[in-house]
Amino acid sequence: MHRHPDDYIKPELMACCGAREIKDGDVVIVGTGFPTMAANIAKYTHAPNATLMQESGVFDARPRRPALSVGDPCLNPGAAMIGGLVDIMGMFLQAGWIDVGFLSGSQVDKFGNINTTVIGDYNKPKSRLPGSGGANPIGSLAKKVLIIALHNKKRLAEHVDFITTPGYIDGPGSREKWGLPDDTGPHVIITNKAVMRFDKDTKEAYLA
């Protein structure tokens, strides 16, 4: 009899890796898809007192099915609060109350900077991307940022073409230089092949 299951798929394993980064009692801002899966795995296993919130303003949602968007009505029944974007992104996030934020992007570099703006030169891009949404404030102000990315050369770049969401920017001291709060920033990059953390001194990602 196997001690460990072998009938899982990689996205499920990635979600479990994300769930492990959430501690009991954490306040977590999630979106849809993978982050929701990871956050709910944590809440229903080792972190029952974690509080999950959506950018749209739903606080401590307890949906009975996976949400299709951050504004899905299934998030509302049983939630502790149904507010708005300003409540979550303005009050909770800017007050420093968010422990964990999930992000992804088209490019992620060794300092955890995320690009969701353009590929190529900003003024003459090869392609334009969806933009920041709430990613910039989450990456700027959440205490720990968990980054989800596919493991390939296009996604994991030496340097991003454009910094939509700041990681450690260009190395030690950069976040502080640009006025971002202490003890915030990227915590881990989770891919379909590896988990990478950030060196405390160089602020560069390394294979964990």
Short mmCIF file of C-alpha atoms in Angstrom, two decimals:
data_model
loop_
_atom_site.label_atom_id
_atom_site.label_comp_id
_atom_site.label_asym_id
_atom_site.label_seq_id
_atom_site.Cartn_x
_atom_site.Cartn_y
_atom_site.Cartn_z
CA MET A 1 0.00 0.00 0.00
CA HIS A 2 1.38 3.42 -0.98
CA ARG A 3 2.03 5.91 1.81
CA HIS A 4 1.65 8.79 -0.64
CA PRO A 5 -0.98 9.12 -3.38
CA ASP A 6 0.25 9.10 -6.97
CA ASP A 7 -3.03 9.83 -8.75
CA TYR A 8 -2.86 13.62 -8.50
CA ILE A 9 -2.21 16.19 -11.22
CA LYS A 10 0.43 18.94 -10.99
CA PRO A 11 -2.02 21.83 -10.40
CA GLU A 12 -3.33 19.95 -7.36
CA LEU A 13 0.21 19.52 -6.06
CA MET A 14 0.90 23.23 -6.65
CA ALA A 15 -2.26 24.11 -4.71
CA CYS A 16 -1.07 21.97 -1.80
CA CYS A 17 2.31 23.73 -1.88
CA GLY A 18 0.49 27.06 -1.74
CA ALA A 19 -1.72 25.87 1.12
CA ARG A 20 1.35 25.00 3.20
CA GLU A 21 2.41 28.65 3.16
CA ILE A 22 -0.80 29.72 4.92
CA LYS A 23 -0.77 29.63 8.72
CA ASP A 24 -3.72 29.29 11.05
CA GLY A 25 -5.09 32.77 11.73
CA ASP A 26 -3.68 34.36 8.56
CA VAL A 27 -5.75 36.92 6.67
CA VAL A 28 -5.48 35.94 3.01
CA ILE A 29 -6.54 37.88 -0.08
CA VAL A 30 -7.38 35.46 -2.89
CA GLY A 31 -8.75 35.69 -6.40
CA THR A 32 -10.19 32.75 -8.27
CA GLY A 33 -8.87 29.46 -9.58
CA PHE A 34 -5.59 28.25 -8.13
CA PRO A 35 -5.37 30.72 -5.18
CA THR A 36 -8.89 29.84 -4.07
CA MET A 37 -8.07 26.14 -4.24
CA ALA A 38 -4.89 26.59 -2.19
CA ALA A 39 -6.54 28.84 0.39
CA ASN A 40 -9.48 26.49 0.89
CA ILE A 41 -7.20 23.46 1.25
CA ALA A 42 -5.44 25.34 4.06
CA LYS A 43 -8.71 26.42 5.70
CA TYR A 44 -10.19 22.93 5.70
CA THR A 45 -7.01 21.22 6.96
CA HIS A 46 -4.40 22.94 9.12
CA ALA A 47 -5.61 26.58 9.13
CA PRO A 48 -9.31 26.61 10.10
CA ASN A 49 -8.99 30.11 11.54
CA ALA A 50 -7.57 31.63 8.35
CA THR A 51 -9.75 34.43 6.99
CA LEU A 52 -10.20 34.55 3.21
CA MET A 53 -11.23 37.71 1.42
CA GLN A 54 -11.84 38.79 -2.16
CA GLU A 55 -10.84 42.03 -3.89
CA SER A 56 -14.52 42.68 -4.55
CA GLY A 57 -15.19 43.20 -0.84
CA VAL A 58 -16.34 39.81 0.43
CA PHE A 59 -14.78 39.05 3.82
CA ASP A 60 -14.49 35.49 5.17
CA ALA A 61 -16.39 33.89 2.29
CA ARG A 62 -17.60 30.29 2.65
CA PRO A 63 -18.78 29.32 -0.85
CA ARG A 64 -20.34 25.93 -1.53
CA ARG A 65 -18.80 25.77 -5.00
CA PRO A 66 -15.69 27.28 -6.64
CA ALA A 67 -16.16 30.96 -7.46
CA LEU A 68 -16.01 31.84 -11.16
CA SER A 69 -14.86 35.40 -10.46
CA VAL A 70 -14.12 37.67 -7.49
CA GLY A 71 -17.68 38.98 -7.83
CA ASP A 72 -19.42 35.60 -8.03
CA PRO A 73 -22.66 35.68 -5.96
CA CYS A 74 -21.78 32.28 -4.48
CA LEU A 75 -19.29 34.12 -2.24
CA ASN A 76 -21.98 36.12 -0.46
CA PRO A 77 -24.06 33.63 1.60
CA GLY A 78 -22.50 33.11 5.02
CA ALA A 79 -19.76 35.72 4.55
CA ALA A 80 -18.82 37.80 7.59
CA MET A 81 -19.01 41.02 5.56
CA ILE A 82 -19.97 42.08 2.06
CA GLY A 83 -18.27 45.37 1.41
CA GLY A 84 -16.57 46.85 -1.62
CA LEU A 85 -13.24 47.25 -3.36
CA VAL A 86 -12.29 50.22 -1.18
CA ASP A 87 -12.83 48.21 2.01
CA ILE A 88 -10.42 45.45 0.98
CA MET A 89 -7.83 47.29 -1.10
CA GLY A 90 -8.05 50.57 0.79
CA MET A 91 -8.79 49.80 4.42
CA PHE A 92 -7.55 46.26 5.08
CA LEU A 93 -4.59 46.17 2.71
CA GLN A 94 -3.25 49.66 3.34
CA ALA A 95 -3.64 49.23 7.09
CA GLY A 96 -1.25 46.27 6.92
CA TRP A 97 -3.83 43.66 7.92
CA ILE A 98 -3.26 41.29 4.98
CA ASP A 99 -0.87 38.46 5.85
CA VAL A 100 -0.85 36.60 2.53
CA GLY A 101 -1.60 37.55 -1.06
CA PHE A 102 -1.58 35.29 -4.12
CA LEU A 103 -0.34 36.63 -7.46
CA SER A 104 0.67 35.36 -10.89
CA GLY A 105 1.94 37.00 -14.05
CA SER A 106 3.15 36.65 -17.61
CA GLN A 107 6.74 37.25 -16.46
CA VAL A 108 8.40 36.81 -13.07
CA ASP A 109 12.08 37.57 -12.49
CA LYS A 110 14.69 36.52 -9.93
CA PHE A 111 13.71 39.34 -7.56
CA GLY A 112 10.03 38.42 -7.67
CA ASN A 113 9.01 41.37 -9.85
CA ILE A 114 5.88 40.60 -11.87
CA ASN A 115 4.95 41.83 -15.34
CA THR A 116 1.34 41.86 -16.48
CA THR A 117 1.60 45.00 -18.65
CA VAL A 118 3.61 44.49 -21.87
CA ILE A 119 5.98 42.07 -23.55
CA GLY A 120 8.84 43.97 -25.17
CA ASP A 121 9.42 47.71 -25.15
CA TYR A 122 6.64 49.65 -23.40
CA ASN A 123 6.22 52.13 -26.27
CA LYS A 124 6.48 49.49 -29.01
CA PRO A 125 5.37 46.27 -27.34
CA LYS A 126 5.21 42.87 -28.96
CA SER A 127 1.98 42.35 -27.06
CA ARG A 128 -0.07 44.14 -24.43
CA LEU A 129 -1.20 42.26 -21.34
CA PRO A 130 -4.27 42.73 -19.10
CA GLY A 131 -2.56 45.08 -16.64
CA SER A 132 -2.33 45.26 -12.88
CA GLY A 133 -5.85 45.01 -11.53
CA GLY A 134 -5.26 44.70 -7.80
CA ALA A 135 -1.87 43.05 -8.17
CA ASN A 136 0.26 46.14 -7.54
CA PRO A 137 -1.22 47.04 -4.15
CA ILE A 138 -1.24 43.38 -3.09
CA GLY A 139 2.42 42.96 -4.07
CA SER A 140 3.31 46.27 -2.44
CA LEU A 141 1.50 45.88 0.87
CA ALA A 142 0.78 42.23 1.73
CA LYS A 143 3.17 40.79 4.30
CA LYS A 144 3.81 37.65 2.23
CA VAL A 145 3.23 37.29 -1.50
CA LEU A 146 2.91 33.82 -2.99
CA ILE A 147 3.67 33.85 -6.72
CA ILE A 148 2.27 31.19 -9.04
CA ALA A 149 4.00 30.65 -12.40
CA LEU A 150 4.50 28.06 -15.10
CA HIS A 151 8.09 26.87 -15.25
CA ASN A 152 9.41 27.95 -18.64
CA LYS A 153 11.81 30.52 -20.09
CA LYS A 154 9.05 32.90 -21.15
CA ARG A 155 7.52 33.08 -17.68
CA LEU A 156 10.68 32.92 -15.53
CA ALA A 157 12.84 35.73 -16.90
CA GLU A 158 16.19 37.14 -15.77
CA HIS A 159 14.55 40.57 -15.84
CA VAL A 160 10.91 41.40 -16.55
CA ASP A 161 10.16 43.72 -19.47
CA PHE A 162 8.05 45.95 -17.21
CA ILE A 163 7.54 45.98 -13.44
CA THR A 164 3.79 45.96 -12.92
CA THR A 165 4.04 44.63 -9.39
CA PRO A 166 7.23 45.18 -7.38
CA GLY A 167 9.07 42.30 -5.84
CA TYR A 168 12.49 43.12 -4.44
CA ILE A 169 12.91 45.38 -7.51
CA ASP A 170 16.70 45.29 -8.08
CA GLY A 171 17.94 43.79 -4.84
CA PRO A 172 18.48 44.50 -1.15
CA GLY A 173 17.06 47.79 0.15
CA SER A 174 15.05 48.53 -3.00
CA ARG A 175 11.59 48.17 -1.48
CA GLU A 176 12.53 50.44 1.41
CA LYS A 177 14.05 52.96 -1.02
CA TRP A 178 10.74 53.19 -2.86
CA GLY A 179 8.75 53.64 0.35
CA LEU A 180 7.20 50.20 0.64
CA PRO A 181 6.53 48.87 4.16
CA ASP A 182 9.10 46.81 6.02
CA ASP A 183 8.58 43.05 6.21
CA THR A 184 6.54 42.86 3.01
CA GLY A 185 7.29 41.33 -0.38
CA PRO A 186 7.58 38.05 -2.26
CA HIS A 187 7.83 34.95 -0.10
CA VAL A 188 7.85 32.07 -2.55
CA ILE A 189 7.48 31.21 -6.25
CA ILE A 190 5.52 28.02 -6.86
CA THR A 191 5.77 26.43 -10.30
CA ASN A 192 4.77 23.13 -11.85
CA LYS A 193 8.37 21.95 -11.35
CA ALA A 194 9.75 23.63 -8.24
CA VAL A 195 9.33 25.78 -5.17
CA MET A 196 11.67 28.78 -4.96
CA ARG A 197 12.23 31.03 -1.97
CA PHE A 198 14.11 34.30 -1.62
CA ASP A 199 17.55 34.67 -0.07
CA LYS A 200 17.46 37.01 2.93
CA ASP A 201 20.66 38.78 1.90
CA THR A 202 20.60 38.93 -1.91
CA LYS A 203 16.78 38.89 -2.27
CA GLU A 204 17.20 36.54 -5.26
CA ALA A 205 15.07 33.44 -5.72
CA TYR A 206 16.71 30.07 -5.10
CA LEU A 207 15.57 26.47 -5.43
CA ALA A 208 14.17 25.45 -2.06
#
